[in-house]
Amino acid sequence: MIKNFILKIKKKEFSVCIIGLGYVGLPLASRLLKKKIKLFGIDTDSKKINLLRKGKSYIQSSDQSITKYFKKNPNNLSTNYEIVSKCDVIIVCLPTPLKPNSTKPDMSFVFNCAKNLKRFIKDNHVVILESTVYPGATREFGNKIIKKNFNLGKNLFLGYSPERENPGDKNFSYKSTPKVISGYSDNCKIIIKNIYNLFVKRTVLVNKIEEAELSKLLENLYRAVNIGLVNEMKIICNKLGIDIFNTIDAASTKNFGFQKFLPGPGLGGHCIPIDPFYLSWISKKNGYEPKFIKLAGIINSQIPNWTIKQLHKIIKIKKKTKILLLGVAYKKNTDDDRESPSFEFIKILNKKKIKYDYCDPYFPKLRKGRNVSKIKYSIKLTKQNLKNYDATILLTDHSNFDYDLIANNSKIILDTRGKFKSTKFKDNLNIIYS
Ligand SMILES: NC(=O)c1ccc[n+]([C@@H]2O[C@H](COP(=O)([O-])OP(=O)(O)OC[C@H]3O[C@@H](n4cnc5c(N)ncnc54)[C@H](O)[C@@H]3O)[C@@H](O)[C@H]2O)c1
């Protein structure tokens, strides 16, 4: 049976259902489509399903081929799990956030999905989890799917492959980035390797599922800790009167043992601020309280407050003071504002009763909530508008901001990204790096 199935995979005579068509699931669908693999998709958000059926996308960077495909094949999309019975392979790309007001993993999306899958699972289905999870979670997920007469690794194949998607990075591709894969049994590993080999140039087969799960957490923790380190260096440099960006540039010339990380306004996104808690939760549960994770979290989360303190040092805050925030996306060139530090800045400004506006081409408006008291619209970047603000804080260094216009018309700029560091702006005395 395995040999036949692998032959079918190699000939692309199989179909895939992606569960969760978000920032990870939709690009994955595009990759599979490019390889001419028959696709289905499930998302419980009916608005998303309806948009895709109309050939529209809710993710600006998604490519048109996938929306065209779903417009042509509207029945391949559903909010209902029933369609998994039409597919051979199921890839799960569901959110793994933290529980509300807590630092504990919220696995409810993934485990509810397992409950739903259980109703429609059939012999020889392949189920692969791509969500970021703590070590051991994929096995828990697998055990929640199996029903009587099913045997994991024998007639139900389970695997885990962490996603490395880098939203906003046009150069990201699995032609140059390897993908870690793992499987419950040897048969699972062979099947999963053959599936990913179709659209990933280099797969890295890891012996145990838990190693693959932990490798993803290590990757993100590595970023969180190193960003914490450069953010702390930024505070130290400020005290010493030394330029942090020139310092990092100098250190980066070492061609071994050093990787460049840049300071910023704080951590954002669905991964870096969240995933370290997945690791600390499982570690604490097993009797060890991690130190690095906690410290990096403390340093990164104090940056918005520290930046506003710098603002206080350079301008006198009056009743009429008005600040312009540039960027609400957590990262440049994306329409993703999850966990964005910009909302922390808004919270601090509100608390201090300092008025603010914002500009972000990816977010024409901000809905009420997340520290935004009433609906707000992105302002237009014009000479006159920029001159109206006492200070401009650059939070997200989108490529489509007009940096010459900003530099030449803002009274004061607090640059949290080092975007103005080029020699072009060296004579602009209104730019402060913080
Ligand atoms: N966004 C990234 O850059 C990135 C990168 C690497 C890994 N990850 C990980 O990948 C996973 C998915 O992240 P994402 O950014 O794509 O999330 P997302 O929120 O963009 O997408 C998840 C989708 O799942 C849908 N959904 C929720 N519950 C569902 C259910 N029970 N059944 C079907 N659909 C459901 C949501 O409507 C949403 O469209 C997370 O574990 C994340 O940590 C994300």
Coordinates of C-alpha atoms and ligand atoms in Angstrom, one line a residue:
M1 CA 0.0 0.0 0.0
I2 CA 2.8 2.5 1.0
K3 CA 4.6 1.9 -2.3
N4 CA 1.4 2.6 -4.3
F5 CA 0.7 5.7 -2.3
I6 CA 4.2 7.1 -2.8
L7 CA 3.9 6.4 -6.5
K8 CA 0.6 8.4 -6.5
I9 CA 2.3 11.2 -4.6
K10 CA 5.2 11.3 -7.1
K11 CA 2.7 11.4 -10.0
K12 CA 0.7 14.1 -8.1
E13 CA -2.4 11.9 -8.2
F14 CA -3.6 13.0 -4.8
S15 CA -5.3 16.0 -3.2
V16 CA -4.5 18.2 -0.2
C17 CA -6.9 20.0 2.1
I18 CA -5.4 22.9 4.0
I19 CA -7.1 23.8 7.3
G20 CA -6.7 27.4 8.2
L21 CA -6.2 29.7 5.2
G22 CA -4.3 32.5 7.0
Y23 CA -0.8 34.0 6.7
V24 CA 0.6 30.4 6.6
G25 CA -2.2 28.4 5.0
L26 CA -2.8 30.6 2.0
P27 CA 0.8 30.9 0.8
L28 CA 1.1 27.1 1.3
A29 CA -1.9 26.7 -0.9
S30 CA -0.2 28.8 -3.6
R31 CA 2.9 26.7 -3.4
L32 CA 1.0 23.5 -3.9
L33 CA -1.1 24.9 -6.7
K34 CA 2.1 25.9 -8.6
K35 CA 3.0 22.2 -8.5
K36 CA -0.4 21.4 -9.9
I37 CA -1.6 19.6 -6.8
K38 CA -5.4 19.4 -6.4
L39 CA -6.4 21.6 -3.5
F40 CA -9.2 22.0 -1.0
G41 CA -9.4 24.5 1.8
I42 CA -11.2 24.9 5.1
D43 CA -11.5 28.0 7.2
T44 CA -14.1 28.7 9.9
D45 CA -14.1 32.4 8.9
S46 CA -17.0 32.5 6.4
K47 CA -15.9 36.0 5.3
K48 CA -12.6 34.7 4.2
I49 CA -14.2 31.8 2.3
N50 CA -16.6 34.1 0.6
L51 CA -13.9 36.5 -0.5
L52 CA -11.8 33.6 -1.9
R53 CA -14.8 32.3 -3.7
K54 CA -15.1 35.7 -5.4
G55 CA -11.5 35.6 -6.4
K56 CA -10.4 38.1 -3.7
S57 CA -7.9 37.8 -1.0
Y58 CA -7.6 39.3 2.5
I59 CA -3.8 39.0 2.5
Q60 CA -2.2 41.7 0.4
S61 CA 0.8 39.7 -0.5
S62 CA -1.0 36.6 -1.7
D63 CA -0.6 35.8 -5.4
Q64 CA -3.5 35.9 -7.8
S65 CA -3.2 32.3 -9.0
I66 CA -4.6 31.0 -5.8
T67 CA -7.6 33.3 -5.7
K68 CA -8.3 32.6 -9.4
Y69 CA -8.2 28.8 -8.6
F70 CA -10.7 29.1 -5.7
K71 CA -13.0 31.4 -7.8
K72 CA -13.0 28.6 -10.5
N73 CA -13.5 25.9 -7.9
P74 CA -15.7 27.4 -5.2
N75 CA -16.8 24.0 -3.9
N76 CA -13.2 23.2 -3.0
L77 CA -13.6 25.7 -0.2
S78 CA -15.7 25.2 2.9
T79 CA -16.3 26.3 6.5
N80 CA -17.2 22.7 7.2
Y81 CA -14.9 19.8 7.8
E82 CA -16.9 17.4 5.7
I83 CA -14.7 18.1 2.6
V84 CA -11.7 16.4 4.2
S85 CA -13.2 13.1 3.2
K86 CA -12.5 14.1 -0.5
C87 CA -8.8 14.5 0.2
D88 CA -5.8 12.3 0.8
V89 CA -3.6 14.7 2.8
I90 CA -4.6 17.3 5.4
I91 CA -2.3 20.1 6.4
V92 CA -3.3 22.1 9.5
C93 CA -2.2 25.7 9.7
L94 CA -4.2 27.0 12.7
P95 CA -3.5 29.8 15.2
T96 CA -1.6 28.9 18.3
P97 CA -1.9 32.0 20.5
L98 CA -1.8 32.4 24.3
K99 CA -4.9 32.1 26.4
P100 CA -6.5 35.5 27.1
N101 CA -4.6 37.5 29.8
S102 CA -2.3 34.6 30.3
T103 CA 1.1 33.2 29.3
K104 CA -0.3 29.7 28.8
P105 CA -0.6 28.1 25.3
D106 CA -4.1 28.3 23.8
M107 CA -4.3 25.0 21.8
S108 CA -8.0 25.2 21.4
F109 CA -7.9 25.9 17.7
V110 CA -5.7 22.9 17.0
F111 CA -7.5 20.5 19.4
N112 CA -11.0 21.6 18.2
C113 CA -9.8 20.9 14.7
A114 CA -8.8 17.4 15.9
K115 CA -12.3 16.8 17.3
N116 CA -13.8 17.9 13.9
L117 CA -11.4 15.8 11.9
K118 CA -12.2 12.7 13.9
R119 CA -15.7 12.7 12.4
F120 CA -14.4 12.5 8.8
I121 CA -11.1 10.8 9.1
K122 CA -10.7 7.8 6.8
D123 CA -8.3 5.0 6.3
N124 CA -4.8 6.1 5.1
H125 CA -5.4 9.8 5.6
V126 CA -2.2 11.8 6.1
V127 CA -2.5 14.6 8.7
I128 CA 0.4 17.1 9.0
L129 CA 0.5 19.9 11.6
E130 CA 2.3 23.1 10.6
S131 CA 1.3 25.3 13.5
T132 CA 3.9 26.3 16.0
V133 CA 3.4 24.1 19.1
Y134 CA 5.2 22.9 22.2
P135 CA 7.0 19.5 22.1
G136 CA 4.5 16.7 22.5
A137 CA 1.5 18.6 21.1
T138 CA 1.4 16.9 17.7
R139 CA 1.1 13.5 19.4
E140 CA -1.7 14.8 21.6
F141 CA -3.3 16.2 18.4
G142 CA -2.9 12.8 16.7
N143 CA -4.4 10.9 19.6
K144 CA -7.4 13.2 19.6
I145 CA -8.1 12.3 15.9
I146 CA -7.9 8.5 16.0
K147 CA -10.9 6.4 16.5
K148 CA -11.5 2.7 16.9
N149 CA -9.7 0.5 14.4
F150 CA -7.3 3.3 13.6
N151 CA -3.6 2.9 14.3
L152 CA -1.3 5.9 14.2
G153 CA 1.5 5.3 11.8
K154 CA -0.1 2.3 10.2
N155 CA -3.5 3.3 8.7
L156 CA -3.4 7.0 9.8
F157 CA -0.2 8.9 9.0
L158 CA 0.8 11.8 11.2
G159 CA 3.5 14.3 10.8
Y160 CA 4.8 17.7 11.8
S161 CA 6.5 20.3 9.7
P162 CA 7.1 23.8 11.2
E163 CA 6.4 26.8 8.9
R164 CA 9.2 29.3 8.1
E165 CA 7.1 31.7 6.2
N166 CA 8.5 35.3 6.4
P167 CA 5.6 37.6 5.6
G168 CA 6.6 40.8 3.7
D169 CA 9.8 39.2 2.4
K170 CA 9.4 38.9 -1.4
N171 CA 12.6 36.8 -1.6
F172 CA 11.4 34.1 0.8
S173 CA 11.0 30.8 -0.9
Y174 CA 11.4 27.1 -0.2
K175 CA 13.8 27.0 -3.1
S176 CA 16.4 28.5 -0.8
T177 CA 15.0 27.8 2.6
P178 CA 15.0 24.2 3.8
K179 CA 11.9 22.8 5.5
V180 CA 12.1 20.6 8.6
I181 CA 9.8 17.6 8.5
S182 CA 9.1 14.7 10.8
G183 CA 6.7 11.8 11.1
Y184 CA 5.2 9.5 13.7
S185 CA 6.5 6.3 12.2
D186 CA 8.9 5.3 9.5
N187 CA 6.0 5.0 7.0
C188 CA 4.8 8.5 8.0
K189 CA 8.3 9.9 7.5
I190 CA 8.6 8.4 4.0
I191 CA 5.1 9.6 2.9
I192 CA 5.7 13.1 4.3
K193 CA 9.1 13.4 2.8
N194 CA 7.7 12.6 -0.6
I195 CA 4.9 15.1 -0.3
Y196 CA 7.2 18.0 0.7
N197 CA 9.8 17.0 -1.9
L198 CA 7.2 18.1 -4.5
F199 CA 7.4 21.8 -3.5
V200 CA 10.5 22.2 -1.2
K201 CA 14.0 22.1 -2.6
R202 CA 15.5 20.7 0.6
T203 CA 13.7 18.9 3.3
V204 CA 15.4 18.1 6.6
L205 CA 14.0 14.9 8.1
V206 CA 14.2 15.0 11.9
N207 CA 14.2 11.8 13.8
K208 CA 11.5 12.6 16.4
I209 CA 8.4 14.8 16.0
E210 CA 9.3 16.5 19.3
E211 CA 12.7 17.6 17.9
A212 CA 11.0 19.2 15.0
E213 CA 8.5 21.0 17.2
L214 CA 11.2 22.2 19.5
S215 CA 13.4 23.3 16.6
K216 CA 10.7 25.9 15.6
L217 CA 10.5 27.2 19.2
L218 CA 14.3 27.4 19.3
E219 CA 14.4 29.4 16.0
N220 CA 11.9 32.0 17.4
L221 CA 13.4 32.1 20.8
Y222 CA 16.8 32.8 19.2
R223 CA 15.3 35.8 17.6
A224 CA 13.5 37.0 20.7
V225 CA 16.6 36.7 22.9
N226 CA 18.9 38.4 20.3
I227 CA 16.4 41.2 19.7
G228 CA 16.3 41.6 23.5
L229 CA 20.1 41.8 23.6
V230 CA 20.3 44.6 20.9
N231 CA 17.4 46.4 22.5
E232 CA 19.3 46.4 25.8
M233 CA 22.4 47.5 23.9
K234 CA 20.4 50.4 22.5
I235 CA 19.6 51.6 26.1
I236 CA 23.3 51.2 27.1
C237 CA 24.5 53.0 24.0
N238 CA 22.1 55.8 24.8
K239 CA 23.5 56.2 28.3
L240 CA 27.1 56.1 26.9
G241 CA 26.4 58.5 24.0
I242 CA 27.4 55.8 21.4
D243 CA 25.6 55.1 18.2
I244 CA 24.0 51.6 18.4
F245 CA 23.6 51.2 14.6
N246 CA 27.2 52.1 13.8
T247 CA 28.2 49.7 16.6
I248 CA 26.2 46.9 15.2
D249 CA 27.5 47.6 11.7
A250 CA 31.0 47.4 13.0
A251 CA 30.4 44.1 14.8
S252 CA 28.7 42.7 11.7
T253 CA 31.9 42.8 9.7
K254 CA 33.0 39.8 11.7
N255 CA 32.4 37.0 9.3
F256 CA 32.0 34.2 11.8
G257 CA 30.3 33.8 15.1
F258 CA 28.1 36.9 14.9
Q259 CA 24.7 37.4 13.3
K260 CA 23.3 40.9 12.9
F261 CA 20.1 41.7 14.8
L262 CA 18.6 45.2 14.9
P263 CA 16.9 47.0 17.7
G264 CA 13.3 48.2 17.2
P265 CA 10.2 49.5 18.9
G266 CA 9.5 46.1 20.7
L267 CA 8.4 42.7 19.6
G268 CA 5.4 42.0 17.4
G269 CA 3.7 39.4 15.3
H270 CA 2.1 36.1 15.9
C271 CA 5.3 34.2 16.6
I272 CA 8.2 36.0 18.3
P273 CA 6.3 37.5 21.3
I274 CA 4.2 34.3 21.7
D275 CA 6.3 31.3 21.0
P276 CA 8.8 31.7 23.9
F277 CA 5.8 31.3 26.3
Y278 CA 5.1 27.9 24.7
L279 CA 8.6 26.8 25.6
S280 CA 8.6 28.3 29.1
W281 CA 5.2 26.7 29.8
I282 CA 6.3 23.2 28.8
S283 CA 9.7 23.7 30.5
K284 CA 8.1 24.8 33.8
K285 CA 5.6 22.0 33.6
N286 CA 8.6 19.7 33.5
G287 CA 10.4 21.3 36.5
Y288 CA 12.7 24.0 35.0
E289 CA 11.9 27.7 35.0
P290 CA 13.7 29.2 32.0
K291 CA 15.7 32.4 32.6
F292 CA 16.8 33.8 29.2
I293 CA 13.2 33.8 27.9
K294 CA 11.9 35.8 30.8
L295 CA 14.7 38.4 30.7
A296 CA 14.4 38.9 26.9
G297 CA 10.6 39.4 27.4
I298 CA 11.1 42.0 30.1
I299 CA 13.6 44.0 28.0
N300 CA 11.7 43.9 24.8
S301 CA 8.4 44.9 26.4
Q302 CA 9.9 47.9 28.1
I303 CA 11.1 49.5 24.8
P304 CA 7.9 51.4 24.0
N305 CA 8.0 53.1 27.4
W306 CA 11.7 53.8 27.1
T307 CA 11.1 55.4 23.6
I308 CA 8.4 57.7 24.9
K309 CA 10.7 58.7 27.7
Q310 CA 13.2 59.8 25.0
L311 CA 10.5 61.8 23.5
H312 CA 9.9 63.6 26.8
K313 CA 13.7 64.5 26.8
I314 CA 13.5 66.2 23.5
I315 CA 10.2 68.0 23.4
K316 CA 8.1 69.7 26.0
I317 CA 4.8 67.9 26.2
K318 CA 2.0 70.5 26.2
K319 CA -1.8 70.2 26.0
K320 CA -1.7 70.7 22.2
T321 CA 1.2 68.3 21.6
K322 CA 0.4 66.0 18.7
I323 CA 2.5 63.0 17.7
L324 CA 2.5 61.1 14.4
L325 CA 3.1 57.4 14.5
L326 CA 4.4 55.9 11.3
G327 CA 3.3 52.2 11.0
V328 CA 1.0 50.0 12.9
A329 CA 2.0 46.7 11.1
Y330 CA 4.4 44.7 13.4
K331 CA 6.8 44.4 10.5
K332 CA 7.6 46.2 7.3
N333 CA 5.7 45.6 4.1
T334 CA 3.0 43.4 5.8
D335 CA -0.7 44.0 6.5
D336 CA -0.3 42.0 9.8
D337 CA -0.7 44.0 13.0
R338 CA -0.9 41.1 15.5
E339 CA 0.9 41.9 18.7
S340 CA 2.3 45.0 17.1
P341 CA 4.2 47.2 19.5
S342 CA 2.5 50.2 17.9
F343 CA -0.6 49.5 20.0
E344 CA 1.6 49.7 23.1
F345 CA 2.8 53.1 22.0
I346 CA -0.9 54.1 21.5
K347 CA -1.6 52.9 25.0
I348 CA 1.2 54.9 26.5
L349 CA 0.2 58.1 24.6
N350 CA -3.4 57.6 25.7
K351 CA -2.3 57.2 29.3
K352 CA -0.3 60.4 29.1
K353 CA -3.1 62.2 27.3
I354 CA -0.9 62.9 24.3
K355 CA -2.8 63.3 21.1
Y356 CA -1.7 61.2 18.1
D357 CA -2.5 60.3 14.5
Y358 CA -1.0 57.5 12.5
C359 CA -0.1 56.6 9.0
D360 CA 0.2 53.1 7.6
P361 CA -0.5 52.4 3.9
Y362 CA -1.4 48.8 4.9
F363 CA -4.0 49.9 7.4
P364 CA -6.3 52.7 6.0
K365 CA -8.3 52.6 9.2
L366 CA -8.0 51.3 12.8
R367 CA -11.1 49.9 14.4
K368 CA -12.1 50.6 18.0
G369 CA -10.3 48.3 20.5
R370 CA -6.7 47.4 21.3
N371 CA -6.2 50.8 23.0
V372 CA -7.8 52.7 20.1
S373 CA -10.8 54.5 21.6
K374 CA -12.7 55.4 18.4
I375 CA -12.3 54.5 14.8
K376 CA -9.2 56.2 13.3
Y377 CA -8.0 56.8 9.7
S378 CA -4.5 56.8 8.4
I379 CA -3.4 60.3 7.5
K380 CA -1.9 61.2 4.1
L381 CA 1.8 61.9 4.2
T382 CA 2.0 65.4 2.8
K383 CA 4.4 68.3 3.5
Q384 CA 1.8 70.2 5.3
N385 CA 0.5 67.2 7.3
L386 CA 4.0 66.3 8.5
K387 CA 4.6 69.9 9.7
N388 CA 1.5 69.7 11.9
Y389 CA 3.0 67.2 14.3
D390 CA 5.4 68.0 17.2
A391 CA 7.2 64.7 16.6
T392 CA 7.0 61.8 14.2
I393 CA 7.9 58.3 15.6
L394 CA 8.9 55.8 13.0
L395 CA 7.7 52.4 14.2
T396 CA 7.4 50.3 11.0
D397 CA 9.9 50.9 8.2
H398 CA 7.6 50.1 5.3
S399 CA 9.4 50.5 1.9
N400 CA 6.6 52.6 0.5
F401 CA 7.0 55.5 2.9
D402 CA 8.5 58.5 1.3
Y403 CA 11.5 58.9 3.7
D404 CA 12.8 62.1 2.0
L405 CA 9.4 63.7 2.5
I406 CA 9.4 62.6 6.1
A407 CA 12.9 63.7 6.9
N408 CA 12.5 67.1 5.3
N409 CA 9.2 68.0 6.7
S410 CA 8.9 66.5 10.2
K411 CA 9.9 68.8 13.1
I412 CA 11.5 65.9 15.1
I413 CA 11.8 62.2 14.1
L414 CA 12.3 59.4 16.6
D415 CA 13.6 56.6 14.4
T416 CA 13.2 53.3 16.3
R417 CA 14.4 51.3 13.2
G418 CA 17.5 53.0 12.1
K419 CA 15.9 53.6 8.7
F420 CA 17.4 57.1 8.3
K421 CA 20.9 55.9 9.1
S422 CA 22.0 56.2 5.5
T423 CA 24.5 59.0 4.7
K424 CA 21.7 60.7 2.7
F425 CA 20.2 62.0 5.9
K426 CA 23.4 62.7 7.9
D427 CA 22.9 66.4 7.8
N428 CA 19.2 66.2 9.1
L429 CA 19.5 67.3 12.6
N430 CA 15.9 66.6 13.3
I431 CA 16.4 62.8 13.4
I432 CA 17.0 61.0 16.7
Y433 CA 17.6 57.3 16.9
S434 CA 15.8 55.7 19.8
Ligands
LIG1 N1 2.3 34.2 10.3 C1 3.5 33.8 10.2 O1 4.4 34.4 9.7 C2 3.9 32.4 10.8 C3 5.2 31.9 10.5 C4 5.6 30.7 11.0 C5 4.7 29.9 11.7 N2 3.4 30.4 12.0 C6 2.5 29.6 12.8 O2 1.5 29.1 11.9 C7 0.3 29.0 12.6 C8 -0.8 29.7 11.8 O3 -0.5 31.1 11.8 P1 -1.1 32.1 10.8 O4 -0.3 33.4 11.0 O5 -1.3 31.6 9.5 O6 -2.5 32.4 11.5 P2 -3.8 33.1 10.9 O7 -4.6 33.6 12.0 O8 -3.4 34.1 9.8 O9 -4.6 31.9 10.1 C9 -5.3 30.9 10.7 C10 -6.6 30.7 10.0 O10 -7.3 29.7 10.7 C11 -8.7 29.9 10.7 N3 -9.3 29.1 11.7 C12 -9.3 29.3 13.1 N4 -9.9 28.3 13.7 C13 -10.2 27.4 12.7 C14 -10.7 26.1 12.8 N5 -11.0 25.5 13.9 N6 -10.8 25.4 11.6 C15 -10.5 26.0 10.4 N7 -10.0 27.2 10.3 C16 -9.8 27.9 11.5 C17 -8.7 31.4 10.9 O11 -10.0 32.0 10.5 C18 -7.5 31.9 10.1 O12 -7.9 32.2 8.8 C19 0.5 29.5 14.0 O13 0.8 28.4 14.8 C20 1.7 30.4 13.9 O14 2.4 30.5 15.1 C21 3.0 31.7 11.6

